[in-house]
């Protein structure tokens, strides 16, 4: 079984990005600048944003972190978005999700300028992606495409089953893998919480993408021999033996899979680091507009 090491691949891509930034700097061009808005103190969000800022530093991008407490008003967040939309020095920005309940995530998303939407979540970018036009692709699905592409995993004509229909992972992943292109051209089935007989679908999958958010829900009996497993899930489960009291597991239970599948992404160190790298790739693209 091949371990699809997203951490190593992300380091390789970061090195490529760093070289591009060095070339831009030598030519006196604009250094890419990513801004991130972090609201409240959700521990997972803090880790994600910290990783994004650290990765910017690693590749020589400029980064700005804007933090607000959980009780910030919606109008203040919309003001920040407006300011970032208008700031010529900021090439792209993200508003880390989830936002507190009193803030309307859709309203915030709709306020982001599509030109600076390096998360690829706004309707214009989702629409362009669906039509196969150039756009900022959503970071996690784009990172998965990169994993498939750089590991020479053929998708054309394959049965792909995507578990999950979220706007940020499952839905765009299904669209991208069924698009005409490379990677793409797959026959895609998208499953969700109302899907009946889930295992009947998953057992047909040459490539199984799990983005559900339920720890180790996919078990070996649900997986076809020789399948490629992309585990998007990042779930905290209690573990008293760990200093921090928990460990991270995916949506796939790895027990019994090692001798059964042809390749799989680990958790952590699989899809997660590639998501961050996708964001950097989009930011570089934004800075070259
Ligand atoms: P979400 O909660 O928005 O969506 C979960 C989806 O799973 C829903 O569409 C739901 O219909 C489906 N689902 C729920 N129960 C199901 C079941 N029993 N059978 C089939 N489908 C079922 O989640 P999300 O934002 O897409 O994230 C999914 C997981 O991926 C989470 O663990 C999240 O932490 C992780 N994630 C990881 C990255 C990364 O970079 N690795 C990025 C985003 C999300």
GROMACS .gro file of C-alpha atoms and ligand atoms in nm:
model
  333
    1UNK     CA    1   0.000   0.000   0.000
    2UNK     CA    2   0.123   0.347  -0.092
    3UNK     CA    3   0.092   0.617   0.174
    4UNK     CA    4  -0.012   0.940   0.002
    5UNK     CA    5   0.206   1.166   0.213
    6UNK     CA    6   0.045   1.511   0.195
    7UNK     CA    7   0.296   1.658   0.435
    8UNK     CA    8   0.596   1.572   0.219
    9UNK     CA    9   0.416   1.682  -0.097
   10UNK     CA   10   0.313   2.010   0.065
   11UNK     CA   11   0.676   2.079   0.163
   12UNK     CA   12   0.783   2.012  -0.196
   13UNK     CA   13   0.519   2.252  -0.335
   14UNK     CA   14   0.610   2.514  -0.073
   15UNK     CA   15   0.970   2.493  -0.193
   16UNK     CA   16   0.847   2.554  -0.551
   17UNK     CA   17   0.641   2.852  -0.432
   18UNK     CA   18   0.935   2.993  -0.239
   19UNK     CA   19   1.146   2.983  -0.555
   20UNK     CA   20   0.874   3.169  -0.743
   21UNK     CA   21   0.858   3.434  -0.471
   22UNK     CA   22   1.238   3.471  -0.482
   23UNK     CA   23   1.217   3.526  -0.859
   24UNK     CA   24   0.941   3.786  -0.811
   25UNK     CA   25   1.146   3.964  -0.543
   26UNK     CA   26   1.456   3.976  -0.764
   27UNK     CA   27   1.249   4.121  -1.047
   28UNK     CA   28   1.106   4.386  -0.810
   29UNK     CA   29   0.753   4.247  -0.843
   30UNK     CA   30   0.472   4.235  -0.589
   31UNK     CA   31   0.516   3.991  -0.301
   32UNK     CA   32   0.192   3.790  -0.256
   33UNK     CA   33  -0.007   3.900   0.049
   34UNK     CA   34  -0.268   3.683   0.221
   35UNK     CA   35  -0.493   3.812   0.500
   36UNK     CA   36  -0.689   3.590   0.738
   37UNK     CA   37  -0.982   3.686   0.959
   38UNK     CA   38  -1.020   3.474   1.272
   39UNK     CA   39  -1.324   3.521   1.496
   40UNK     CA   40  -1.347   3.377   1.848
   41UNK     CA   41  -1.132   3.109   2.005
   42UNK     CA   42  -1.237   2.781   1.840
   43UNK     CA   43  -0.925   2.567   1.905
   44UNK     CA   44  -0.930   2.391   1.566
   45UNK     CA   45  -0.973   2.722   1.380
   46UNK     CA   46  -0.682   2.872   1.571
   47UNK     CA   47  -0.460   2.580   1.465
   48UNK     CA   48  -0.570   2.607   1.101
   49UNK     CA   49  -0.511   2.983   1.085
   50UNK     CA   50  -0.176   2.953   1.263
   51UNK     CA   51  -0.069   2.694   1.004
   52UNK     CA   52  -0.178   2.920   0.720
   53UNK     CA   53   0.016   3.220   0.857
   54UNK     CA   54   0.323   3.006   0.927
   55UNK     CA   55   0.312   2.862   0.576
   56UNK     CA   56   0.298   3.214   0.429
   57UNK     CA   57   0.614   3.300   0.621
   58UNK     CA   58   0.782   2.979   0.502
   59UNK     CA   59   0.735   3.064   0.134
   60UNK     CA   60   0.809   3.436   0.173
   61UNK     CA   61   0.450   3.567   0.135
   62UNK     CA   62   0.333   3.861   0.337
   63UNK     CA   63   0.050   3.775   0.577
   64UNK     CA   64  -0.189   3.968   0.797
   65UNK     CA   65  -0.396   3.815   1.075
   66UNK     CA   66  -0.706   4.002   1.189
   67UNK     CA   67  -0.853   3.866   1.513
   68UNK     CA   68  -1.185   3.956   1.670
   69UNK     CA   69  -1.358   3.816   1.980
   70UNK     CA   70  -1.653   3.575   1.948
   71UNK     CA   71  -1.902   3.851   2.032
   72UNK     CA   72  -1.796   4.074   1.741
   73UNK     CA   73  -2.092   4.219   1.550
   74UNK     CA   74  -2.182   4.112   1.199
   75UNK     CA   75  -2.146   4.470   1.077
   76UNK     CA   76  -1.788   4.487   1.205
   77UNK     CA   77  -1.700   4.166   1.017
   78UNK     CA   78  -1.863   4.304   0.702
   79UNK     CA   79  -1.662   4.626   0.745
   80UNK     CA   80  -1.340   4.425   0.770
   81UNK     CA   81  -1.433   4.233   0.453
   82UNK     CA   82  -1.504   4.560   0.272
   83UNK     CA   83  -1.170   4.703   0.382
   84UNK     CA   84  -0.984   4.394   0.264
   85UNK     CA   85  -1.172   4.399  -0.068
   86UNK     CA   86  -1.052   4.756  -0.123
   87UNK     CA   87  -0.695   4.724   0.009
   88UNK     CA   88  -0.470   4.715  -0.299
   89UNK     CA   89  -0.187   4.555  -0.103
   90UNK     CA   90  -0.393   4.248  -0.002
   91UNK     CA   91  -0.408   3.998  -0.290
   92UNK     CA   92  -0.642   3.750  -0.127
   93UNK     CA   93  -0.806   3.680   0.208
   94UNK     CA   94  -1.002   3.422   0.395
   95UNK     CA   95  -1.257   3.438   0.673
   96UNK     CA   96  -1.198   3.124   0.879
   97UNK     CA   97  -1.514   2.916   0.928
   98UNK     CA   98  -1.713   2.835   1.133
   99UNK     CA   99  -1.827   3.180   1.247
  100UNK     CA  100  -2.024   3.226   1.571
  101UNK     CA  101  -2.398   3.153   1.540
  102UNK     CA  102  -2.507   3.519   1.546
  103UNK     CA  103  -2.310   3.589   1.228
  104UNK     CA  104  -2.465   3.499   0.894
  105UNK     CA  105  -2.191   3.305   0.712
  106UNK     CA  106  -2.367   3.342   0.377
  107UNK     CA  107  -2.380   3.722   0.413
  108UNK     CA  108  -2.008   3.730   0.488
  109UNK     CA  109  -1.925   3.497   0.198
  110UNK     CA  110  -2.135   3.704  -0.044
  111UNK     CA  111  -1.951   4.020   0.065
  112UNK     CA  112  -1.608   3.883  -0.035
  113UNK     CA  113  -1.482   4.009  -0.369
  114UNK     CA  114  -1.446   3.710  -0.608
  115UNK     CA  115  -1.106   3.846  -0.717
  116UNK     CA  116  -0.976   3.807  -0.362
  117UNK     CA  117  -1.168   3.491  -0.274
  118UNK     CA  118  -0.865   3.261  -0.248
  119UNK     CA  119  -1.077   3.006  -0.058
  120UNK     CA  120  -1.289   2.973  -0.374
  121UNK     CA  121  -1.618   2.978  -0.180
  122UNK     CA  122  -1.804   3.269  -0.343
  123UNK     CA  123  -2.082   3.205  -0.597
  124UNK     CA  124  -1.878   3.350  -0.886
  125UNK     CA  125  -1.586   3.115  -0.824
  126UNK     CA  126  -1.810   2.813  -0.759
  127UNK     CA  127  -2.001   2.896  -1.080
  128UNK     CA  128  -1.684   2.935  -1.285
  129UNK     CA  129  -1.548   2.609  -1.144
  130UNK     CA  130  -1.871   2.432  -1.240
  131UNK     CA  131  -1.850   2.569  -1.593
  132UNK     CA  132  -1.484   2.467  -1.619
  133UNK     CA  133  -1.367   2.830  -1.645
  134UNK     CA  134  -1.049   2.957  -1.476
  135UNK     CA  135  -1.126   3.033  -1.110
  136UNK     CA  136  -0.994   2.996  -0.758
  137UNK     CA  137  -1.068   2.635  -0.671
  138UNK     CA  138  -1.179   2.553  -0.315
  139UNK     CA  139  -0.865   2.472  -0.119
  140UNK     CA  140  -0.938   2.121   0.009
  141UNK     CA  141  -1.067   1.969  -0.318
  142UNK     CA  142  -0.786   2.142  -0.505
  143UNK     CA  143  -0.534   1.991  -0.264
  144UNK     CA  144  -0.686   1.647  -0.329
  145UNK     CA  145  -0.656   1.697  -0.707
  146UNK     CA  146  -0.290   1.782  -0.652
  147UNK     CA  147  -0.238   1.463  -0.445
  148UNK     CA  148  -0.398   1.253  -0.720
  149UNK     CA  149  -0.211   1.429  -1.000
  150UNK     CA  150   0.135   1.426  -0.844
  151UNK     CA  151   0.101   1.060  -0.745
  152UNK     CA  152  -0.006   0.967  -1.100
  153UNK     CA  153  -0.339   0.827  -0.983
  154UNK     CA  154  -0.562   0.787  -1.287
  155UNK     CA  155  -0.915   0.923  -1.243
  156UNK     CA  156  -1.043   0.901  -1.600
  157UNK     CA  157  -1.322   0.644  -1.629
  158UNK     CA  158  -1.288   0.547  -1.261
  159UNK     CA  159  -1.573   0.504  -1.018
  160UNK     CA  160  -1.535   0.775  -0.757
  161UNK     CA  161  -1.755   0.785  -0.449
  162UNK     CA  162  -1.754   1.106  -0.245
  163UNK     CA  163  -1.898   1.089   0.105
  164UNK     CA  164  -2.033   1.428   0.209
  165UNK     CA  165  -2.203   1.714   0.023
  166UNK     CA  166  -2.068   2.021   0.204
  167UNK     CA  167  -2.011   2.337   0.000
  168UNK     CA  168  -1.641   2.339   0.089
  169UNK     CA  169  -1.548   1.973   0.032
  170UNK     CA  170  -1.797   1.713  -0.090
  171UNK     CA  171  -1.988   1.914  -0.349
  172UNK     CA  172  -1.692   2.084  -0.521
  173UNK     CA  173  -1.494   1.758  -0.507
  174UNK     CA  174  -1.774   1.577  -0.693
  175UNK     CA  175  -1.791   1.850  -0.956
  176UNK     CA  176  -1.414   1.864  -1.008
  177UNK     CA  177  -1.366   1.490  -1.046
  178UNK     CA  178  -1.651   1.461  -1.294
  179UNK     CA  179  -1.532   1.757  -1.503
  180UNK     CA  180  -1.378   1.702  -1.842
  181UNK     CA  181  -1.007   1.732  -1.768
  182UNK     CA  182  -0.715   1.587  -1.586
  183UNK     CA  183  -0.762   1.490  -1.307
  184UNK     CA  184  -1.131   1.441  -1.379
  185UNK     CA  185  -1.341   1.240  -1.624
  186UNK     CA  186  -1.449   1.012  -1.340
  187UNK     CA  187  -1.796   0.867  -1.285
  188UNK     CA  188  -1.887   1.027  -0.955
  189UNK     CA  189  -2.144   0.927  -0.694
  190UNK     CA  190  -2.201   1.175  -0.413
  191UNK     CA  191  -2.336   1.025  -0.091
  192UNK     CA  192  -2.468   1.209   0.214
  193UNK     CA  193  -2.651   1.165   0.542
  194UNK     CA  194  -2.972   1.048   0.368
  195UNK     CA  195  -2.803   0.797   0.137
  196UNK     CA  196  -2.944   0.447   0.181
  197UNK     CA  197  -2.715   0.141   0.185
  198UNK     CA  198  -2.400   0.347   0.198
  199UNK     CA  199  -2.171   0.042   0.186
  200UNK     CA  200  -2.320  -0.068  -0.147
  201UNK     CA  201  -2.193   0.258  -0.296
  202UNK     CA  202  -1.857   0.267  -0.122
  203UNK     CA  203  -1.776  -0.092  -0.224
  204UNK     CA  204  -1.794   0.013  -0.592
  205UNK     CA  205  -1.540   0.292  -0.548
  206UNK     CA  206  -1.203   0.281  -0.722
  207UNK     CA  207  -1.138   0.611  -0.543
  208UNK     CA  208  -1.319   0.683  -0.218
  209UNK     CA  209  -1.319   1.036  -0.077
  210UNK     CA  210  -1.450   1.054   0.280
  211UNK     CA  211  -1.554   1.399   0.403
  212UNK     CA  212  -1.816   1.329   0.668
  213UNK     CA  213  -1.674   1.435   1.002
  214UNK     CA  214  -1.756   1.110   1.185
  215UNK     CA  215  -1.451   0.941   1.341
  216UNK     CA  216  -1.353   0.618   1.164
  217UNK     CA  217  -1.699   0.561   1.018
  218UNK     CA  218  -1.573   0.394   0.701
  219UNK     CA  219  -1.458   0.042   0.785
  220UNK     CA  220  -1.261  -0.217   0.584
  221UNK     CA  221  -1.575  -0.413   0.488
  222UNK     CA  222  -1.705  -0.101   0.306
  223UNK     CA  223  -1.398  -0.072   0.083
  224UNK     CA  224  -1.315  -0.239  -0.248
  225UNK     CA  225  -0.986  -0.429  -0.285
  226UNK     CA  226  -0.722  -0.208  -0.443
  227UNK     CA  227  -0.913   0.117  -0.388
  228UNK     CA  228  -0.750   0.457  -0.334
  229UNK     CA  229  -0.868   0.619  -0.011
  230UNK     CA  230  -0.867   0.995   0.040
  231UNK     CA  231  -0.956   1.066   0.402
  232UNK     CA  232  -1.054   1.430   0.449
  233UNK     CA  233  -1.190   1.393   0.803
  234UNK     CA  234  -1.012   1.558   1.093
  235UNK     CA  235  -1.180   1.446   1.414
  236UNK     CA  236  -1.068   1.482   1.773
  237UNK     CA  237  -1.127   1.174   1.987
  238UNK     CA  238  -1.053   1.160   2.357
  239UNK     CA  239  -0.728   0.986   2.442
  240UNK     CA  240  -0.608   0.999   2.801
  241UNK     CA  241  -0.269   0.858   2.698
  242UNK     CA  242  -0.191   1.178   2.507
  243UNK     CA  243  -0.062   1.488   2.681
  244UNK     CA  244  -0.327   1.709   2.519
  245UNK     CA  245  -0.602   1.457   2.605
  246UNK     CA  246  -0.708   1.378   2.247
  247UNK     CA  247  -0.577   1.246   1.919
  248UNK     CA  248  -0.676   1.318   1.561
  249UNK     CA  249  -0.843   1.052   1.350
  250UNK     CA  250  -0.997   1.056   1.005
  251UNK     CA  251  -1.334   0.940   0.879
  252UNK     CA  252  -1.177   0.607   0.783
  253UNK     CA  253  -1.086   0.329   1.023
  254UNK     CA  254  -0.745   0.213   0.906
  255UNK     CA  255  -0.770  -0.124   1.077
  256UNK     CA  256  -0.756  -0.395   0.813
  257UNK     CA  257  -0.699  -0.156   0.522
  258UNK     CA  258  -0.323  -0.175   0.489
  259UNK     CA  259  -0.330  -0.499   0.291
  260UNK     CA  260  -0.655  -0.419   0.114
  261UNK     CA  261  -0.620  -0.080  -0.053
  262UNK     CA  262  -0.362   0.039  -0.306
  263UNK     CA  263  -0.308   0.385  -0.159
  264UNK     CA  264  -0.440   0.609   0.115
  265UNK     CA  265  -0.387   0.945   0.279
  266UNK     CA  266  -0.293   0.941   0.648
  267UNK     CA  267  -0.462   1.155   0.914
  268UNK     CA  268  -0.293   1.376   1.013
  269UNK     CA  269  -0.045   1.451   0.736
  270UNK     CA  270  -0.260   1.376   0.431
  271UNK     CA  271  -0.521   1.618   0.298
  272UNK     CA  272  -0.474   1.882   0.573
  273UNK     CA  273  -0.131   2.016   0.470
  274UNK     CA  274  -0.238   2.014   0.104
  275UNK     CA  275  -0.535   2.238   0.186
  276UNK     CA  276  -0.298   2.503   0.320
  277UNK     CA  277  -0.074   2.474   0.013
  278UNK     CA  278  -0.375   2.519  -0.220
  279UNK     CA  279  -0.453   2.843  -0.046
  280UNK     CA  280  -0.097   2.961  -0.107
  281UNK     CA  281  -0.121   2.862  -0.475
  282UNK     CA  282  -0.444   3.062  -0.508
  283UNK     CA  283  -0.283   3.361  -0.336
  284UNK     CA  284   0.012   3.355  -0.575
  285UNK     CA  285  -0.235   3.345  -0.864
  286UNK     CA  286  -0.427   3.638  -0.713
  287UNK     CA  287  -0.110   3.843  -0.680
  288UNK     CA  288  -0.037   3.791  -1.050
  289UNK     CA  289  -0.375   3.923  -1.165
  290LIG     P1  290  -1.992   1.905   0.703
  290LIG     O1  291  -2.031   1.874   0.843
  290LIG     O2  292  -2.021   2.038   0.646
  290LIG     O3  293  -2.051   1.796   0.607
  290LIG     C1  294  -2.053   1.661   0.640
  290LIG     C2  295  -2.124   1.586   0.530
  290LIG     O4  296  -2.127   1.450   0.565
  290LIG     C3  297  -2.267   1.630   0.507
  290LIG     O5  298  -2.282   1.665   0.372
  290LIG     C4  299  -2.351   1.510   0.544
  290LIG     O6  300  -2.461   1.492   0.456
  290LIG     C5  301  -2.253   1.397   0.531
  290LIG     N1  302  -2.283   1.287   0.624
  290LIG     C6  303  -2.309   1.295   0.757
  290LIG     N2  304  -2.335   1.173   0.807
  290LIG     C7  305  -2.326   1.087   0.705
  290LIG     C8  306  -2.343   0.947   0.694
  290LIG     N3  307  -2.375   0.873   0.798
  290LIG     N4  308  -2.325   0.891   0.573
  290LIG     C9  309  -2.292   0.966   0.465
  290LIG     N5  310  -2.273   1.100   0.470
  290LIG    C10  311  -2.292   1.158   0.588
  290LIG     O7  312  -1.836   1.874   0.698
  290LIG     P2  313  -1.716   1.925   0.605
  290LIG     O8  314  -1.690   2.069   0.632
  290LIG     O9  315  -1.733   1.882   0.465
  290LIG    O10  316  -1.598   1.841   0.671
  290LIG    C11  317  -1.599   1.700   0.675
  290LIG    C12  318  -1.479   1.650   0.752
  290LIG    O11  319  -1.361   1.696   0.686
  290LIG    C13  320  -1.467   1.705   0.895
  290LIG    O12  321  -1.404   1.605   0.976
  290LIG    C14  322  -1.374   1.823   0.881
  290LIG    O13  323  -1.304   1.852   1.000
  290LIG    C15  324  -1.282   1.775   0.774
  290LIG     N6  325  -1.219   1.878   0.693
  290LIG    C16  326  -1.088   1.863   0.668
  290LIG    C17  327  -1.022   1.952   0.588
  290LIG    C18  328  -0.878   1.929   0.560
  290LIG    O14  329  -0.810   2.019   0.517
  290LIG     N7  330  -0.828   1.808   0.579
  290LIG    C19  331  -1.089   2.061   0.533
  290LIG    C20  332  -1.226   2.074   0.558
  290LIG    C21  333  -1.289   1.980   0.639
   0.00000   0.00000   0.00000
